[in-house]
Amino acid sequence: MTPDEYVSQVLQKYKDSENEILQVETLAESVSKDLTVWANDCLSSISFSGAFAKGTTVKGSSDIDLFISLKSSTSNSLKEIYESLLDLASEKNWNPRPQNVSVRIIQGNYKIDLVPAKKQSNYQNWHSLYKSKTETWTQTNVASHILTVQNSNRIDEIRAIKIWRNLNNLEFPSFYLELTVINALYGKRRNIAENVLAALNYIAKYFPNLRVIDPANTNNVISNDLSSEEKSYIAQVAKASASQSSWGSIIW
């Protein structure tokens, strides 16, 4: 078996089945009904915004991201919106866990990240989000994020690095990972095994000092989401993986 064949086989192993996708859609629909009642007439839309929207899911580990777009006329502050959503999740016994810009809940075997955001006036896809870690806010364009990944032609490589991340239990936020892989493979040909190794070597060499910017907002520095220690550890693991003599020791 060639390296490309092996990596492709692993990617197929971690591909969601039609039944699993249906389960996700059913869960999302169920949660969305409660979110619709919660948001009332402030709701603009609820949609997938993470791996399921981008096509970068990894079986058994992909979180579901639901982006809750509220109208720009919503009078509540971003902090009030975030805390109100957290209260709702507690009332519904969703086992909520506050995260930086989302509220994580557990439904069945799935983790669902609820991302509340308020539309900016006169800007269709631009939203303001509350950052609970710093009690500040940021603006972003989730539609732009989705297109950036979908149009990168690096979906397979991104999924492979996500598998590697999960196997090594690394704290590596998905959008941060996706942008890192896209940057690492800029200008490279479509050779899956070589590209995955190239991405690992790039992470090993550059990641601790790499500045990664939100393509939709240059003031939003994605690389600030991890500490120096966390970045250094990811780089160390990438270096160790890239030096393995067998693909079976890198991803499996």
Short mmCIF file of C-alpha atoms in Angstrom, two decimals:
data_model
loop_
_atom_site.label_atom_id
_atom_site.label_comp_id
_atom_site.label_asym_id
_atom_site.label_seq_id
_atom_site.Cartn_x
_atom_site.Cartn_y
_atom_site.Cartn_z
CA MET A 1 0.00 0.00 0.00
CA THR A 2 1.36 3.41 -0.95
CA PRO A 3 1.41 6.30 1.55
CA ASP A 4 -1.37 8.03 -0.41
CA GLU A 5 -3.50 4.90 -0.31
CA TYR A 6 -2.94 4.51 3.43
CA VAL A 7 -3.88 8.11 4.23
CA SER A 8 -6.95 7.86 1.99
CA GLN A 9 -7.97 4.66 3.79
CA VAL A 10 -7.69 6.39 7.18
CA LEU A 11 -9.72 9.34 5.93
CA GLN A 12 -12.44 6.95 4.76
CA LYS A 13 -12.42 5.26 8.18
CA TYR A 14 -13.23 8.59 9.85
CA LYS A 15 -15.93 9.63 7.38
CA ASP A 16 -19.41 10.07 8.84
CA SER A 17 -22.02 7.65 7.57
CA GLU A 18 -25.34 8.86 6.18
CA ASN A 19 -27.02 7.64 9.37
CA GLU A 20 -24.61 9.63 11.56
CA ILE A 21 -25.20 12.76 9.48
CA LEU A 22 -28.95 12.24 9.89
CA GLN A 23 -28.49 11.96 13.67
CA VAL A 24 -26.61 15.26 13.72
CA GLU A 25 -29.29 16.98 11.66
CA THR A 26 -32.02 15.59 13.94
CA LEU A 27 -30.21 16.78 17.08
CA ALA A 28 -29.59 20.19 15.58
CA GLU A 29 -33.26 20.50 14.64
CA SER A 30 -34.35 19.55 18.17
CA VAL A 31 -32.02 22.06 19.85
CA SER A 32 -32.92 24.73 17.30
CA LYS A 33 -36.58 24.56 18.31
CA ASP A 34 -35.69 25.57 21.87
CA LEU A 35 -33.27 28.21 20.61
CA THR A 36 -35.97 29.67 18.39
CA VAL A 37 -38.30 30.07 21.37
CA TRP A 38 -35.46 31.58 23.42
CA ALA A 39 -34.51 34.13 20.76
CA ASN A 40 -38.14 34.97 19.99
CA ASP A 41 -38.50 37.80 17.46
CA CYS A 42 -34.79 38.67 17.75
CA LEU A 43 -33.82 35.59 15.75
CA SER A 44 -32.44 36.02 12.25
CA SER A 45 -31.29 32.45 11.58
CA ILE A 46 -29.70 29.30 13.01
CA SER A 47 -27.20 27.41 10.88
CA PHE A 48 -24.25 25.03 10.94
CA SER A 49 -21.01 27.00 11.07
CA GLY A 50 -18.19 24.54 11.82
CA ALA A 51 -16.95 21.27 10.38
CA PHE A 52 -20.36 20.18 9.11
CA ALA A 53 -20.69 23.37 7.08
CA LYS A 54 -17.10 23.21 5.81
CA GLY A 55 -16.91 19.49 5.03
CA THR A 56 -14.08 18.82 7.49
CA THR A 57 -15.83 16.46 9.91
CA VAL A 58 -13.99 13.59 11.57
CA LYS A 59 -16.11 10.64 12.67
CA GLY A 60 -16.60 10.27 16.40
CA SER A 61 -15.03 13.56 17.38
CA SER A 62 -16.42 16.43 15.37
CA ASP A 63 -18.28 18.98 17.41
CA ILE A 64 -21.46 20.46 16.01
CA ASP A 65 -21.37 24.24 15.74
CA LEU A 66 -24.71 26.03 15.62
CA PHE A 67 -24.42 29.71 14.76
CA ILE A 68 -27.29 31.71 16.26
CA SER A 69 -27.64 34.93 14.31
CA LEU A 70 -29.67 37.59 16.12
CA LYS A 71 -31.02 40.71 14.47
CA SER A 72 -29.02 43.92 14.74
CA SER A 73 -32.04 45.48 16.46
CA THR A 74 -31.63 43.14 19.46
CA SER A 75 -31.44 45.45 22.47
CA ASN A 76 -29.57 43.10 24.80
CA SER A 77 -25.81 43.47 25.12
CA LEU A 78 -23.56 40.68 23.83
CA LYS A 79 -22.75 39.69 27.41
CA GLU A 80 -26.44 39.54 28.33
CA ILE A 81 -27.14 37.39 25.28
CA TYR A 82 -24.32 34.99 26.15
CA GLU A 83 -25.37 34.68 29.79
CA SER A 84 -29.02 34.24 28.84
CA LEU A 85 -28.08 31.39 26.50
CA LEU A 86 -26.05 29.80 29.29
CA ASP A 87 -29.10 30.03 31.58
CA LEU A 88 -31.29 28.40 28.93
CA ALA A 89 -28.83 25.53 28.54
CA SER A 90 -28.85 24.97 32.30
CA GLU A 91 -32.66 25.03 32.45
CA LYS A 92 -32.82 22.45 29.66
CA ASN A 93 -30.28 20.21 31.44
CA TRP A 94 -27.95 20.36 28.45
CA ASN A 95 -24.89 20.15 30.74
CA PRO A 96 -23.52 23.49 29.50
CA ARG A 97 -19.88 24.46 29.62
CA PRO A 98 -18.91 28.09 28.92
CA GLN A 99 -16.30 28.50 26.19
CA ASN A 100 -14.74 31.64 24.78
CA VAL A 101 -17.37 32.59 22.18
CA SER A 102 -19.76 29.67 22.61
CA VAL A 103 -21.72 27.58 25.07
CA ARG A 104 -20.96 23.87 24.75
CA ILE A 105 -23.78 21.43 25.47
CA ILE A 106 -24.04 17.65 25.42
CA GLN A 107 -26.77 15.91 23.45
CA GLY A 108 -26.51 12.14 23.22
CA ASN A 109 -23.00 11.29 22.05
CA TYR A 110 -22.45 14.72 20.56
CA LYS A 111 -20.98 17.97 21.78
CA ILE A 112 -22.76 21.00 20.36
CA ASP A 113 -21.22 24.46 20.47
CA LEU A 114 -23.87 27.18 20.48
CA VAL A 115 -22.42 30.42 19.12
CA PRO A 116 -24.65 33.46 19.78
CA ALA A 117 -23.94 36.53 17.66
CA LYS A 118 -25.58 39.81 16.78
CA LYS A 119 -25.75 41.06 13.21
CA GLN A 120 -24.08 44.36 12.50
CA SER A 121 -26.36 46.99 11.00
CA ASN A 122 -26.26 47.15 7.20
CA TYR A 123 -23.72 44.30 6.96
CA GLN A 124 -25.47 41.07 5.99
CA ASN A 125 -22.83 38.51 7.04
CA TRP A 126 -20.91 40.48 9.65
CA HIS A 127 -21.59 39.68 13.29
CA SER A 128 -20.43 40.73 16.73
CA LEU A 129 -19.53 37.97 19.21
CA TYR A 130 -18.94 38.08 22.95
CA LYS A 131 -15.56 36.80 24.17
CA SER A 132 -16.15 35.48 27.68
CA LYS A 133 -12.47 34.91 28.51
CA THR A 134 -11.65 38.60 28.20
CA GLU A 135 -15.18 40.02 28.58
CA THR A 136 -14.74 41.88 25.32
CA TRP A 137 -16.21 41.46 21.86
CA THR A 138 -15.00 40.75 18.36
CA GLN A 139 -16.48 40.93 14.90
CA THR A 140 -16.34 38.18 12.33
CA ASN A 141 -17.89 36.81 9.17
CA VAL A 142 -18.69 33.12 9.54
CA ALA A 143 -19.87 32.82 5.94
CA SER A 144 -16.42 33.98 4.86
CA HIS A 145 -14.79 31.40 7.16
CA ILE A 146 -16.80 28.61 5.58
CA LEU A 147 -15.92 29.69 2.04
CA THR A 148 -12.23 30.08 2.92
CA VAL A 149 -12.06 26.43 3.94
CA GLN A 150 -14.42 25.06 1.28
CA ASN A 151 -12.46 26.77 -1.51
CA SER A 152 -9.01 25.85 -0.19
CA ASN A 153 -8.80 22.47 -1.94
CA ARG A 154 -7.24 21.17 1.29
CA ILE A 155 -10.21 19.37 2.85
CA ASP A 156 -8.47 15.97 2.93
CA GLU A 157 -5.29 17.37 4.48
CA ILE A 158 -7.30 19.31 7.06
CA ARG A 159 -9.23 16.18 8.02
CA ALA A 160 -5.99 14.20 8.31
CA ILE A 161 -4.45 16.79 10.64
CA LYS A 162 -7.67 16.83 12.68
CA ILE A 163 -7.39 13.05 13.05
CA TRP A 164 -3.76 13.50 14.14
CA ARG A 165 -4.83 16.19 16.62
CA ASN A 166 -7.50 13.98 18.14
CA LEU A 167 -5.26 10.92 18.39
CA ASN A 168 -2.75 13.03 20.31
CA ASN A 169 -5.39 14.75 22.49
CA LEU A 170 -4.16 18.19 21.48
CA GLU A 171 -5.89 21.46 22.36
CA PHE A 172 -5.92 22.90 18.84
CA PRO A 173 -9.06 24.90 17.89
CA SER A 174 -10.47 23.76 14.56
CA PHE A 175 -10.49 27.05 12.64
CA TYR A 176 -6.96 27.77 13.86
CA LEU A 177 -5.95 24.31 12.61
CA GLU A 178 -7.70 24.79 9.27
CA LEU A 179 -5.99 28.10 8.57
CA THR A 180 -2.62 26.67 9.63
CA VAL A 181 -2.93 23.76 7.20
CA ILE A 182 -4.05 26.05 4.37
CA ASN A 183 -1.07 28.34 4.98
CA ALA A 184 1.33 25.40 5.27
CA LEU A 185 0.31 23.98 1.90
CA TYR A 186 0.11 27.20 -0.09
CA GLY A 187 1.23 26.51 -3.66
CA LYS A 188 1.74 22.78 -3.12
CA ARG A 189 0.36 20.11 -5.44
CA ARG A 190 -2.40 17.68 -4.58
CA ASN A 191 -0.40 14.81 -3.07
CA ILE A 192 -2.17 13.82 0.13
CA ALA A 193 0.58 11.94 2.01
CA GLU A 194 3.34 14.39 1.13
CA ASN A 195 1.07 17.29 2.03
CA VAL A 196 0.15 15.89 5.44
CA LEU A 197 3.85 15.44 6.22
CA ALA A 198 4.54 18.95 4.94
CA ALA A 199 1.84 20.32 7.24
CA LEU A 200 3.31 18.48 10.24
CA ASN A 201 6.81 19.75 9.46
CA TYR A 202 5.44 23.27 9.06
CA ILE A 203 3.73 23.06 12.45
CA ALA A 204 6.88 21.64 14.04
CA LYS A 205 9.06 24.43 12.67
CA TYR A 206 6.88 27.53 12.64
CA PHE A 207 3.83 27.04 14.86
CA PRO A 208 5.08 28.50 18.18
CA ASN A 209 5.78 31.88 16.57
CA LEU A 210 3.20 31.77 13.80
CA ARG A 211 0.75 34.66 13.69
CA VAL A 212 -2.59 33.51 12.28
CA ILE A 213 -5.15 36.15 11.39
CA ASP A 214 -8.90 35.83 10.89
CA PRO A 215 -9.27 36.30 7.10
CA ALA A 216 -12.53 38.14 7.74
CA ASN A 217 -11.12 40.49 10.40
CA THR A 218 -7.42 41.38 10.56
CA ASN A 219 -7.86 42.67 14.11
CA ASN A 220 -8.85 39.18 15.27
CA VAL A 221 -5.61 37.27 15.89
CA ILE A 222 -6.64 33.60 15.91
CA SER A 223 -3.22 32.51 17.19
CA ASN A 224 -3.88 34.34 20.46
CA ASP A 225 -6.36 31.60 21.34
CA LEU A 226 -3.53 29.36 22.57
CA SER A 227 -0.79 30.06 25.09
CA SER A 228 2.91 29.88 24.21
CA GLU A 229 3.14 26.63 26.16
CA GLU A 230 0.24 25.08 24.26
CA LYS A 231 1.74 26.09 20.91
CA SER A 232 5.16 24.70 21.83
CA TYR A 233 3.65 21.38 22.86
CA ILE A 234 1.72 21.08 19.57
CA ALA A 235 4.96 21.78 17.68
CA GLN A 236 6.82 19.12 19.69
CA VAL A 237 4.18 16.49 18.95
CA ALA A 238 4.18 17.44 15.25
CA LYS A 239 7.97 17.06 15.11
CA ALA A 240 7.80 13.64 16.77
CA SER A 241 5.06 12.49 14.39
CA ALA A 242 6.80 13.75 11.26
CA SER A 243 9.94 11.81 12.20
CA GLN A 244 8.11 8.46 12.41
CA SER A 245 9.24 5.82 9.92
CA SER A 246 5.75 4.38 9.45
CA TRP A 247 2.48 6.07 8.52
CA GLY A 248 0.77 3.73 10.95
CA SER A 249 2.51 5.62 13.75
CA ILE A 250 1.29 9.02 12.54
CA ILE A 251 -2.42 8.48 11.95
CA TRP A 252 -4.42 5.29 12.24
#
